[in-house]
Amino acid sequence: MKNNRITIFDTTLRDGEQCPGASMNLREKLEVARQLARLQVDVIEAGFPVISDGDFAAVQAIAREIKGPVICGLARCVPRDIDAAGQAIKPAGKRGRIHIFLATSKIHREFKLNKARDEILRLAVEGVKHAKGLVDNVEFSPEDASRTEPDFLLQVCKAVVAAGATTVNIPDTVGWAVPDQYGALIGRLYDSVPEFQSGRSVISVHCHNDLGLAVANSLAAIRAGARQVECTINGIGERAGNAALEEIVMALQTRADFFGAFDCGLDTREIVKTSRLVSRMSGLIVQRSKAIVGENAFAHSSGIHQDGILKKRETYEIMDPQTIGWGRTELPLTKHSGRAAVAARLKHLGFKMNDADVAAIFARFKEIGDKKKFVYDDDLSALVEGQITEVPETWSLDYLHVSSGNRAVPTATVRLQNIADKKPTFVQDAGIGDGPVDAALKAIDRLTHTHGRLLDYSLRAVSQGKDALGEVTVKVEFNDGKAVTGKGASTDVIEASARAYLNAVNRFLAGPDGKGPADGQP
Ligand code: MN
């Protein structure tokens, strides 16, 4: 009998982070990794170490600090990449995994790699053997597997398993697969490789959502013998994204009557919290009607449904929202709450903050507490985010005044403090624009001598009520053509916009780890 344990391989920090506009800094990645550990995923793919110093440092920091899950680094099938991955995951010790990929499909062989089948086979085996010299836990991915000739794919699987690959991933790299066909392919590989049957090597799947089939394909693969799924929180990832972790896990759990009793080993009550954290840290907003984690996923609007739910929940609800982590609201804090209460709530929310961070967050908490009655956990999380996305600040917002109206020329007066100077100085200017936000941003441009082009702007209410915090996320392109994300929160949406824009300016001026312009994935 096949075993029923599904290994959850989370690639939010690698494939998820690769999607446009999602890049996270080191502290944001660490917060996400910490939450993934609380969710109890089995494997965290932390990044692609050879790609940049920033990626290497992130994988290394996660390997060093995150306890519990296996920490995995991605590598192309060349010694330089494999060595970099091996080096980065070293602090995880026996929990380290190297994941190697090499394309096997005809179209990739001929047009991308210009290599024949024999050579691909030889390189794959050499790569796995090289990685095995560094770490025992080695995963191999024949890239574009779903479009690879099945006979050749089987040959590759047998060869890498013989070379020591403990996991063989069959990625649907371009989202081309359909469930029945993909399931049949996985079934054939399972039946043809004795090591897959004995569990000495595990079949993994990695599905993309170009046709909206990533989750369906992953489930078909599990039924056919796959025992690892690669997925991301909220389904973020390249192009249309990856298979959504929360959907796969909840489908298996909710429909155990059909799938059988699979065990993903997760604490599903952490799902909603993880979803929100990833959304915040990546700047990618979850659509309201998204399955499992969308704002409306358990909102019943029709009277008939509401009536049914009240009589018996199961009439219209197939899952208990509490098992996913919905509805666990704590009493909100107020302006009378002290620093200890705020620190305790931060700890309860799972954030790891030092004294300086708590002090900065508490100062902002007091400002907000003066303006709104209740400060909810979501509000507090937004402040944390503001704190940890903070780069060494060059400029900070001291004063903002705007005047606008339907018959007025929108005007903004902005005073900034230059913190980078030895003796902090203030500068002040005013700008006019198409609206108050435009006017404020123009004044900031003038004061900081930058020229940002706003590529994307989004505003969302963090919690409930008319006095809710507004959280603004901006994507700004600066002089050098690099796009930088900035975030800011306030009860005043214009102030939130100015803070978000200034955050982007500071990130641009600081660059990654203070060495040149920030953000952007190669
Ligand atoms: Mn992918």
Short mmCIF file of C-alpha atoms and ligand atoms in Angstrom, two decimals:
data_model
loop_
_atom_site.label_atom_id
_atom_site.label_comp_id
_atom_site.label_asym_id
_atom_site.label_seq_id
_atom_site.Cartn_x
_atom_site.Cartn_y
_atom_site.Cartn_z
CA MET A 1 0.00 0.00 0.00
CA LYS A 2 1.16 3.52 -0.77
CA ASN A 3 1.91 5.62 2.28
CA ASN A 4 -0.49 8.45 3.03
CA ARG A 5 1.90 11.20 4.13
CA ILE A 6 2.10 14.15 1.73
CA THR A 7 5.23 16.28 1.97
CA ILE A 8 4.32 19.94 1.69
CA PHE A 9 7.08 21.78 -0.13
CA ASP A 10 6.47 25.51 0.09
CA THR A 11 8.09 27.63 -2.60
CA THR A 12 6.53 30.98 -1.68
CA LEU A 13 9.98 32.40 -1.04
CA ARG A 14 11.42 31.16 -4.34
CA ASP A 15 8.86 30.71 -7.13
CA GLY A 16 6.37 32.98 -5.31
CA GLU A 17 8.91 35.70 -4.81
CA GLN A 18 9.83 35.47 -8.49
CA CYS A 19 6.53 36.96 -9.59
CA PRO A 20 6.64 40.56 -10.72
CA GLY A 21 6.36 43.06 -7.89
CA ALA A 22 6.63 40.47 -5.13
CA SER A 23 10.23 40.79 -4.10
CA MET A 24 10.80 40.84 -0.36
CA ASN A 25 13.74 41.99 1.67
CA LEU A 26 15.67 39.78 4.08
CA ARG A 27 13.60 40.58 7.17
CA GLU A 28 10.34 40.11 5.29
CA LYS A 29 11.55 36.73 4.04
CA LEU A 30 12.52 35.72 7.57
CA GLU A 31 9.10 36.67 8.94
CA VAL A 32 7.42 34.60 6.20
CA ALA A 33 9.75 31.65 6.85
CA ARG A 34 9.02 31.83 10.58
CA GLN A 35 5.30 31.73 9.88
CA LEU A 36 5.73 28.82 7.44
CA ALA A 37 7.45 26.94 10.26
CA ARG A 38 4.47 27.65 12.52
CA LEU A 39 2.19 26.37 9.76
CA GLN A 40 4.44 23.29 9.90
CA VAL A 41 5.26 22.91 6.23
CA ASP A 42 7.80 20.14 5.60
CA VAL A 43 10.14 21.94 3.23
CA ILE A 44 10.82 25.65 2.68
CA GLU A 45 12.41 26.46 -0.65
CA ALA A 46 14.14 29.61 0.51
CA GLY A 47 15.64 30.93 -2.72
CA PHE A 48 18.08 30.51 -5.59
CA PRO A 49 21.44 31.25 -3.92
CA VAL A 50 23.65 31.71 -6.98
CA ILE A 51 21.39 34.36 -8.50
CA SER A 52 22.43 37.25 -6.25
CA ASP A 53 24.16 38.09 -3.00
CA GLY A 54 20.75 39.00 -1.58
CA ASP A 55 19.29 35.59 -2.42
CA PHE A 56 22.31 33.81 -1.00
CA ALA A 57 22.12 35.80 2.24
CA ALA A 58 18.39 35.14 2.58
CA VAL A 59 18.74 31.37 2.13
CA GLN A 60 21.64 31.31 4.56
CA ALA A 61 19.77 33.36 7.19
CA ILE A 62 16.69 31.15 6.89
CA ALA A 63 18.86 28.01 7.16
CA ARG A 64 20.44 29.46 10.28
CA GLU A 65 17.36 30.78 12.07
CA ILE A 66 14.37 28.66 11.12
CA LYS A 67 13.99 25.43 13.03
CA GLY A 68 11.72 22.58 12.00
CA PRO A 69 11.29 22.39 8.23
CA VAL A 70 13.86 21.21 5.72
CA ILE A 71 15.50 24.25 4.08
CA CYS A 72 16.05 23.97 0.35
CA GLY A 73 18.15 25.99 -2.10
CA LEU A 74 17.60 25.91 -5.87
CA ALA A 75 20.41 25.37 -8.39
CA ARG A 76 20.84 24.95 -12.12
CA CYS A 77 22.57 21.71 -13.02
CA VAL A 78 26.10 23.17 -12.96
CA PRO A 79 28.74 22.82 -10.22
CA ARG A 80 28.91 26.57 -9.48
CA ASP A 81 25.16 26.75 -8.71
CA ILE A 82 25.14 23.51 -6.76
CA ASP A 83 28.11 24.63 -4.65
CA ALA A 84 26.45 27.97 -3.89
CA ALA A 85 23.23 26.20 -2.83
CA GLY A 86 25.21 23.75 -0.70
CA GLN A 87 27.05 26.61 0.98
CA ALA A 88 23.88 28.63 1.64
CA ILE A 89 21.93 25.78 3.25
CA LYS A 90 24.87 24.60 5.34
CA PRO A 91 23.63 26.15 8.63
CA ALA A 92 20.54 23.89 8.43
CA GLY A 93 22.83 20.87 8.79
CA LYS A 94 20.99 17.62 8.17
CA ARG A 95 17.83 19.59 7.33
CA GLY A 96 19.43 21.00 4.19
CA ARG A 97 18.29 20.08 0.68
CA ILE A 98 19.69 20.97 -2.74
CA HIS A 99 17.16 21.19 -5.59
CA ILE A 100 18.67 20.92 -9.07
CA PHE A 101 16.82 21.56 -12.29
CA LEU A 102 17.64 20.86 -15.94
CA ALA A 103 15.22 21.06 -18.84
CA THR A 104 14.36 17.80 -20.59
CA SER A 105 11.60 18.66 -23.10
CA LYS A 106 12.34 18.62 -26.83
CA ILE A 107 11.62 22.32 -27.25
CA HIS A 108 13.93 23.27 -24.36
CA ARG A 109 16.64 20.84 -25.48
CA GLU A 110 16.66 22.16 -29.01
CA PHE A 111 16.03 25.85 -28.60
CA LYS A 112 17.24 26.73 -25.11
CA LEU A 113 20.03 24.31 -24.27
CA ASN A 114 21.07 23.05 -27.70
CA LYS A 115 21.83 19.65 -26.22
CA ALA A 116 20.93 16.10 -27.25
CA ARG A 117 19.16 13.60 -24.97
CA ASP A 118 22.37 11.72 -24.10
CA GLU A 119 24.06 14.86 -22.94
CA ILE A 120 21.07 15.91 -20.80
CA LEU A 121 21.08 12.48 -19.19
CA ARG A 122 24.80 12.66 -18.47
CA LEU A 123 24.60 16.20 -17.02
CA ALA A 124 21.62 15.28 -14.82
CA VAL A 125 23.47 12.33 -13.31
CA GLU A 126 26.67 14.35 -12.83
CA GLY A 127 24.71 17.15 -11.14
CA VAL A 128 22.97 14.81 -8.70
CA LYS A 129 26.25 13.07 -7.87
CA HIS A 130 27.94 16.42 -7.30
CA ALA A 131 25.13 17.51 -4.93
CA LYS A 132 25.25 14.16 -3.13
CA GLY A 133 28.86 14.98 -2.26
CA LEU A 134 27.56 17.99 -0.31
CA VAL A 135 24.29 16.84 1.21
CA ASP A 136 22.24 13.67 1.39
CA ASN A 137 18.88 15.25 0.60
CA VAL A 138 18.86 15.95 -3.16
CA GLU A 139 15.91 16.78 -5.37
CA PHE A 140 16.07 16.73 -9.15
CA SER A 141 13.61 18.49 -11.48
CA PRO A 142 13.49 17.74 -15.20
CA GLU A 143 12.23 21.18 -16.16
CA ASP A 144 9.19 21.22 -18.47
CA ALA A 145 8.64 17.54 -17.59
CA SER A 146 4.98 17.59 -18.64
CA ARG A 147 6.02 18.36 -22.24
CA THR A 148 8.91 15.88 -22.23
CA GLU A 149 8.57 12.64 -24.23
CA PRO A 150 7.34 10.17 -21.55
CA ASP A 151 9.90 7.50 -22.47
CA PHE A 152 12.78 9.91 -22.14
CA LEU A 153 11.34 11.32 -18.91
CA LEU A 154 11.24 7.81 -17.45
CA GLN A 155 14.83 7.27 -18.50
CA VAL A 156 15.84 10.50 -16.72
CA CYS A 157 13.92 9.51 -13.57
CA LYS A 158 15.63 6.11 -13.42
CA ALA A 159 19.06 7.64 -13.97
CA VAL A 160 18.78 10.36 -11.31
CA VAL A 161 17.26 7.97 -8.78
CA ALA A 162 20.18 5.59 -9.38
CA ALA A 163 22.54 8.56 -8.88
CA GLY A 164 20.94 9.20 -5.47
CA ALA A 165 18.10 11.72 -5.95
CA THR A 166 15.80 11.31 -2.94
CA THR A 167 13.04 13.35 -4.58
CA VAL A 168 12.23 13.60 -8.28
CA ASN A 169 9.99 16.49 -9.17
CA ILE A 170 7.84 16.34 -12.32
CA PRO A 171 7.15 20.02 -12.94
CA ASP A 172 4.43 21.35 -15.16
CA THR A 173 6.65 24.36 -15.71
CA VAL A 174 4.45 26.13 -18.26
CA GLY A 175 1.03 25.13 -16.92
CA TRP A 176 0.26 22.94 -19.91
CA ALA A 177 -0.97 19.78 -18.19
CA VAL A 178 -4.56 18.62 -17.71
CA PRO A 179 -5.51 16.43 -14.74
CA ASP A 180 -6.29 13.06 -16.36
CA GLN A 181 -3.25 13.09 -18.62
CA TYR A 182 -0.89 14.39 -15.93
CA GLY A 183 -2.19 11.87 -13.41
CA ALA A 184 -1.62 9.08 -15.94
CA LEU A 185 1.95 10.26 -16.49
CA ILE A 186 2.68 10.27 -12.75
CA GLY A 187 1.07 6.83 -12.44
CA ARG A 188 3.27 5.45 -15.18
CA LEU A 189 6.45 6.81 -13.56
CA TYR A 190 5.35 5.42 -10.19
CA ASP A 191 4.69 1.97 -11.64
CA SER A 192 7.97 1.88 -13.57
CA VAL A 193 10.47 2.91 -10.91
CA PRO A 194 10.77 0.49 -7.96
CA GLU A 195 12.36 3.20 -5.76
CA PHE A 196 9.20 5.31 -6.06
CA GLN A 197 7.14 2.36 -4.86
CA SER A 198 9.46 1.55 -1.98
CA GLY A 199 9.64 5.22 -0.92
CA ARG A 200 13.41 5.41 -1.30
CA SER A 201 12.72 8.26 -3.69
CA VAL A 202 9.61 10.43 -3.73
CA ILE A 203 7.71 11.76 -6.74
CA SER A 204 7.00 15.45 -6.41
CA VAL A 205 4.80 17.73 -8.50
CA HIS A 206 5.10 21.43 -9.22
CA CYS A 207 2.16 22.84 -11.13
CA HIS A 208 1.57 26.25 -12.63
CA ASN A 209 -1.79 27.86 -13.04
CA ASP A 210 -1.73 29.14 -16.62
CA LEU A 211 -4.97 27.29 -17.38
CA GLY A 212 -6.30 27.52 -13.83
CA LEU A 213 -5.54 23.80 -13.34
CA ALA A 214 -2.58 23.85 -10.95
CA VAL A 215 -4.49 22.53 -7.94
CA ALA A 216 -6.52 20.02 -9.97
CA ASN A 217 -3.31 18.71 -11.57
CA SER A 218 -1.59 18.42 -8.20
CA LEU A 219 -4.52 16.45 -6.76
CA ALA A 220 -4.59 14.11 -9.77
CA ALA A 221 -0.86 13.52 -9.28
CA ILE A 222 -1.31 12.68 -5.59
CA ARG A 223 -3.95 10.11 -6.49
CA ALA A 224 -1.48 8.57 -8.93
CA GLY A 225 1.40 8.24 -6.45
CA ALA A 226 3.05 11.65 -6.00
CA ARG A 227 3.91 12.20 -2.33
CA GLN A 228 5.32 15.71 -2.41
CA VAL A 229 3.51 18.81 -3.67
CA GLU A 230 5.24 22.08 -4.41
CA CYS A 231 2.98 25.01 -3.79
CA THR A 232 2.80 28.59 -2.56
CA ILE A 233 0.68 30.57 -0.12
CA ASN A 234 -2.14 32.35 -1.96
CA GLY A 235 -0.93 30.62 -5.15
CA ILE A 236 1.54 33.40 -5.93
CA GLY A 237 4.31 32.66 -8.43
CA GLU A 238 5.54 33.18 -11.95
CA ARG A 239 2.90 34.34 -14.46
CA ALA A 240 -0.49 32.99 -13.35
CA GLY A 241 1.12 31.56 -10.24
CA ASN A 242 1.68 28.16 -8.65
CA ALA A 243 -0.71 25.70 -7.06
CA ALA A 244 -2.12 27.26 -3.89
CA LEU A 245 -1.02 25.42 -0.75
CA GLU A 246 -4.22 26.19 1.15
CA GLU A 247 -6.44 24.85 -1.63
CA ILE A 248 -4.58 21.55 -1.98
CA VAL A 249 -4.45 20.93 1.74
CA MET A 250 -8.10 21.81 2.36
CA ALA A 251 -9.29 19.82 -0.66
CA LEU A 252 -7.52 16.71 0.66
CA GLN A 253 -8.88 17.26 4.14
CA THR A 254 -12.44 18.21 3.22
CA ARG A 255 -12.84 15.46 0.62
CA ALA A 256 -11.03 12.70 2.48
CA ASP A 257 -14.10 10.60 1.66
CA PHE A 258 -12.91 10.64 -1.95
CA PHE A 259 -9.13 11.01 -1.73
CA GLY A 260 -8.57 8.78 1.29
CA ALA A 261 -6.97 9.77 4.55
CA PHE A 262 -3.96 11.79 3.48
CA ASP A 263 -1.91 13.57 6.11
CA CYS A 264 -0.19 16.85 5.21
CA GLY A 265 1.11 17.38 8.74
CA LEU A 266 0.03 21.04 8.80
CA ASP A 267 -1.50 23.17 11.50
CA THR A 268 -4.30 24.40 9.24
CA ARG A 269 -5.41 26.96 11.84
CA GLU A 270 -2.37 29.01 10.80
CA ILE A 271 -3.49 29.24 7.16
CA VAL A 272 -5.36 32.58 7.28
CA LYS A 273 -2.59 34.24 9.27
CA THR A 274 0.04 32.97 6.83
CA SER A 275 -2.01 34.16 3.87
CA ARG A 276 -2.29 37.66 5.29
CA LEU A 277 1.37 37.86 6.19
CA VAL A 278 2.44 36.77 2.69
CA SER A 279 0.02 39.23 1.13
CA ARG A 280 1.46 42.05 3.25
CA MET A 281 5.08 41.15 2.76
CA SER A 282 4.78 40.54 -0.98
CA GLY A 283 2.43 43.46 -1.65
CA LEU A 284 0.18 41.07 -3.62
CA ILE A 285 -3.43 41.51 -2.58
CA VAL A 286 -5.62 38.41 -2.29
CA GLN A 287 -8.78 38.63 -4.37
CA ARG A 288 -11.91 38.73 -2.21
CA SER A 289 -13.44 35.63 -3.74
CA LYS A 290 -10.24 33.54 -3.55
CA ALA A 291 -10.91 30.02 -2.25
CA ILE A 292 -10.13 29.36 1.45
CA VAL A 293 -8.37 32.66 2.23
CA GLY A 294 -10.35 35.34 0.36
CA GLU A 295 -12.26 37.88 2.42
CA ASN A 296 -15.55 36.49 1.06
CA ALA A 297 -14.68 32.79 1.25
CA PHE A 298 -17.08 32.28 4.16
CA ALA A 299 -19.35 35.28 3.70
CA HIS A 300 -22.90 34.15 3.04
CA SER A 301 -24.92 36.96 1.54
CA SER A 302 -28.18 35.41 0.36
CA GLY A 303 -30.94 35.30 2.93
CA ILE A 304 -31.74 31.67 2.16
CA HIS A 305 -28.13 30.66 2.78
CA GLN A 306 -27.88 32.71 5.97
CA ASP A 307 -31.03 31.09 7.26
CA GLY A 308 -29.67 27.64 6.46
CA ILE A 309 -26.32 28.33 8.16
CA LEU A 310 -28.09 29.44 11.32
CA LYS A 311 -30.17 26.26 11.39
CA LYS A 312 -27.24 23.98 10.61
CA ARG A 313 -23.82 25.23 9.47
CA GLU A 314 -23.20 22.29 7.16
CA THR A 315 -26.18 23.20 4.97
CA TYR A 316 -24.04 25.69 3.06
CA GLU A 317 -20.56 25.41 4.58
CA ILE A 318 -18.34 22.49 3.58
CA MET A 319 -15.49 23.55 5.88
CA ASP A 320 -15.45 24.91 9.39
CA PRO A 321 -13.84 28.35 8.97
CA GLN A 322 -12.18 28.00 12.38
CA THR A 323 -10.07 25.06 11.19
CA ILE A 324 -8.44 27.45 8.70
CA GLY A 325 -7.93 30.16 11.29
CA TRP A 326 -10.89 32.42 10.52
CA GLY A 327 -12.68 34.19 13.30
CA ARG A 328 -10.06 34.03 16.00
CA THR A 329 -10.34 37.69 16.92
CA GLU A 330 -8.71 39.03 20.00
CA LEU A 331 -9.94 42.06 21.92
CA PRO A 332 -8.65 45.15 20.14
CA LEU A 333 -6.15 47.42 21.82
CA THR A 334 -6.95 51.08 22.53
CA LYS A 335 -4.89 54.21 23.09
CA HIS A 336 -4.88 53.38 26.79
CA SER A 337 -3.00 50.15 26.17
CA GLY A 338 0.54 50.34 27.44
CA ARG A 339 3.78 49.34 25.85
CA ALA A 340 3.82 45.96 27.59
CA ALA A 341 0.37 45.14 26.20
CA VAL A 342 1.50 46.09 22.68
CA ALA A 343 4.71 44.07 23.03
CA ALA A 344 2.72 41.08 24.31
CA ARG A 345 0.29 41.30 21.39
CA LEU A 346 3.15 41.52 18.91
CA LYS A 347 4.63 38.38 20.42
CA HIS A 348 1.25 36.68 20.31
CA LEU A 349 0.96 37.55 16.61
CA GLY A 350 4.25 35.78 16.11
CA PHE A 351 6.52 38.72 15.31
CA LYS A 352 10.07 38.64 16.55
CA MET A 353 10.88 42.23 17.49
CA ASN A 354 13.79 43.75 19.35
CA ASP A 355 13.37 46.61 21.83
CA ALA A 356 14.08 49.30 19.26
CA ASP A 357 11.43 47.86 16.92
CA VAL A 358 8.87 47.70 19.72
CA ALA A 359 9.65 51.30 20.68
CA ALA A 360 9.16 52.51 17.09
CA ILE A 361 5.94 50.54 16.66
CA PHE A 362 4.63 51.74 20.01
CA ALA A 363 5.21 55.37 19.00
CA ARG A 364 3.16 54.85 15.82
CA PHE A 365 0.57 52.90 17.81
CA LYS A 366 0.07 55.92 20.09
CA GLU A 367 -0.41 58.24 17.10
CA ILE A 368 -3.01 55.93 15.65
CA GLY A 369 -4.68 55.25 19.00
CA ASP A 370 -5.35 58.95 19.26
CA LYS A 371 -7.21 58.93 15.96
CA LYS A 372 -9.19 55.72 16.13
CA LYS A 373 -11.00 54.00 18.92
CA PHE A 374 -9.76 50.45 18.48
CA VAL A 375 -6.46 49.20 17.18
CA TYR A 376 -7.01 45.71 15.77
CA ASP A 377 -4.45 42.97 15.24
CA ASP A 378 -4.48 43.73 11.52
CA ASP A 379 -3.68 47.38 12.24
CA LEU A 380 -0.78 46.31 14.42
CA SER A 381 0.48 43.94 11.73
CA ALA A 382 0.44 46.82 9.25
CA LEU A 383 2.62 48.85 11.61
CA VAL A 384 5.02 45.93 11.98
CA GLU A 385 5.25 45.71 8.25
CA GLY A 386 6.03 49.40 8.07
CA GLN A 387 8.78 48.84 10.60
CA ILE A 388 10.47 45.86 9.00
CA THR A 389 10.27 47.14 5.43
CA GLU A 390 11.99 50.21 6.78
CA VAL A 391 15.44 50.55 5.32
CA PRO A 392 18.08 52.79 6.82
CA GLU A 393 16.04 55.94 6.41
CA THR A 394 17.46 58.88 4.54
CA TRP A 395 14.26 60.88 4.73
CA SER A 396 11.41 60.81 7.18
CA LEU A 397 8.06 62.56 7.01
CA ASP A 398 7.76 65.35 9.56
CA TYR A 399 4.80 67.42 8.39
CA LEU A 400 2.21 67.14 5.66
CA HIS A 401 -0.57 69.55 4.81
CA VAL A 402 -2.79 69.24 1.78
CA SER A 403 -5.60 71.33 0.50
CA SER A 404 -7.92 70.10 -2.20
CA GLY A 405 -11.52 70.20 -3.25
CA ASN A 406 -13.60 70.09 -6.39
CA ARG A 407 -12.86 73.77 -7.21
CA ALA A 408 -9.36 74.08 -5.72
CA VAL A 409 -5.93 73.41 -7.17
CA PRO A 410 -4.66 70.48 -5.10
CA THR A 411 -1.65 71.70 -3.15
CA ALA A 412 0.62 69.88 -0.72
CA THR A 413 3.14 71.27 1.72
CA VAL A 414 5.69 68.72 2.88
CA ARG A 415 8.44 68.97 5.46
CA LEU A 416 11.00 66.17 5.55
CA GLN A 417 13.76 65.45 7.96
CA ASN A 418 17.07 64.36 6.50
CA ILE A 419 18.23 61.74 8.97
CA ALA A 420 21.31 60.75 7.02
CA ASP A 421 22.98 64.07 7.86
CA LYS A 422 25.09 64.09 11.02
CA LYS A 423 22.95 66.85 12.44
CA PRO A 424 19.40 66.14 11.22
CA THR A 425 18.11 68.93 9.02
CA PHE A 426 14.66 69.86 7.80
CA VAL A 427 13.64 70.81 4.30
CA GLN A 428 10.28 72.09 3.20
CA ASP A 429 8.55 72.64 -0.12
CA ALA A 430 5.13 72.67 -1.72
CA GLY A 431 3.78 71.11 -4.88
CA ILE A 432 0.64 71.22 -6.94
CA GLY A 433 -0.78 68.27 -8.84
CA ASP A 434 -3.79 66.57 -10.41
CA GLY A 435 -4.91 65.55 -6.94
CA PRO A 436 -3.65 65.75 -3.37
CA VAL A 437 -1.63 62.52 -3.63
CA ASP A 438 0.02 63.65 -6.86
CA ALA A 439 0.81 67.03 -5.27
CA ALA A 440 2.38 65.40 -2.20
CA LEU A 441 4.50 63.02 -4.28
CA LYS A 442 5.70 65.86 -6.50
CA ALA A 443 6.79 67.83 -3.43
CA ILE A 444 8.66 64.76 -2.14
CA ASP A 445 10.38 64.35 -5.52
CA ARG A 446 11.58 67.94 -5.38
CA LEU A 447 12.83 67.66 -1.80
CA THR A 448 14.65 64.36 -2.26
CA HIS A 449 15.97 65.09 -5.78
CA THR A 450 14.54 61.84 -7.11
CA HIS A 451 12.25 61.32 -10.06
CA GLY A 452 9.92 58.46 -9.37
CA ARG A 453 7.42 57.17 -11.91
CA LEU A 454 4.44 55.56 -10.22
CA LEU A 455 3.87 52.16 -11.88
CA ASP A 456 1.29 50.83 -9.48
CA TYR A 457 -0.75 52.19 -6.58
CA SER A 458 -3.12 50.28 -4.35
CA LEU A 459 -5.03 51.24 -1.24
CA ARG A 460 -6.82 48.91 1.11
CA ALA A 461 -8.53 49.23 4.45
CA VAL A 462 -6.61 47.19 7.00
CA SER A 463 -9.47 46.60 9.42
CA GLN A 464 -13.15 47.42 9.81
CA GLY A 465 -14.84 50.75 10.42
CA LYS A 466 -14.77 54.21 8.85
CA ASP A 467 -11.70 55.03 10.92
CA ALA A 468 -9.79 52.00 9.61
CA LEU A 469 -6.11 52.30 8.78
CA GLY A 470 -5.51 52.74 5.07
CA GLU A 471 -2.56 50.82 3.77
CA VAL A 472 -0.96 52.02 0.55
CA THR A 473 1.41 49.96 -1.59
CA VAL A 474 3.25 51.68 -4.41
CA LYS A 475 5.57 50.43 -7.12
CA VAL A 476 7.87 53.17 -8.29
CA GLU A 477 10.40 53.24 -11.12
CA PHE A 478 13.39 55.49 -10.48
CA ASN A 479 16.04 57.01 -12.71
CA ASP A 480 17.95 53.75 -13.13
CA GLY A 481 14.91 51.87 -14.46
CA LYS A 482 14.61 49.58 -11.41
CA ALA A 483 11.19 49.17 -9.80
CA VAL A 484 10.97 49.56 -6.03
CA THR A 485 8.01 48.73 -3.80
CA GLY A 486 7.04 50.97 -0.90
CA LYS A 487 4.38 50.62 1.80
CA GLY A 488 2.81 53.00 4.27
CA ALA A 489 -0.16 53.02 6.63
CA SER A 490 -2.19 55.77 8.25
CA THR A 491 -5.77 56.67 9.11
CA ASP A 492 -5.30 59.42 6.50
CA VAL A 493 -4.97 57.95 3.01
CA ILE A 494 -2.95 60.88 1.69
CA GLU A 495 -0.48 60.55 4.53
CA ALA A 496 -0.36 56.77 3.92
CA SER A 497 0.42 57.51 0.26
CA ALA A 498 3.20 59.93 1.17
CA ARG A 499 4.66 57.41 3.64
CA ALA A 500 4.54 54.62 1.06
CA TYR A 501 6.23 56.78 -1.56
CA LEU A 502 8.88 57.95 0.89
CA ASN A 503 9.48 54.31 1.86
CA ALA A 504 10.15 53.56 -1.83
CA VAL A 505 12.48 56.58 -2.09
CA ASN A 506 14.41 55.41 0.99
CA ARG A 507 14.67 51.89 -0.39
CA PHE A 508 15.95 53.22 -3.69
CA LEU A 509 18.54 55.41 -1.96
CA ALA A 510 19.67 52.59 0.35
CA GLY A 511 19.78 49.82 -2.25
CA PRO A 512 19.95 46.14 -1.26
CA ASP A 513 21.88 45.95 2.01
CA GLY A 514 22.94 49.52 1.40
CA LYS A 515 24.81 48.73 -1.81
CA GLY A 516 23.03 50.34 -4.76
CA PRO A 517 19.40 50.22 -5.92
CA ALA A 518 17.03 47.77 -4.23
CA ASP A 519 14.57 45.13 -5.34
CA GLY A 520 14.02 43.46 -8.67
CA GLN A 521 14.55 39.82 -9.61
CA PRO A 522 16.84 38.97 -12.53
MN MN B 1 7.87 27.18 -11.15
#
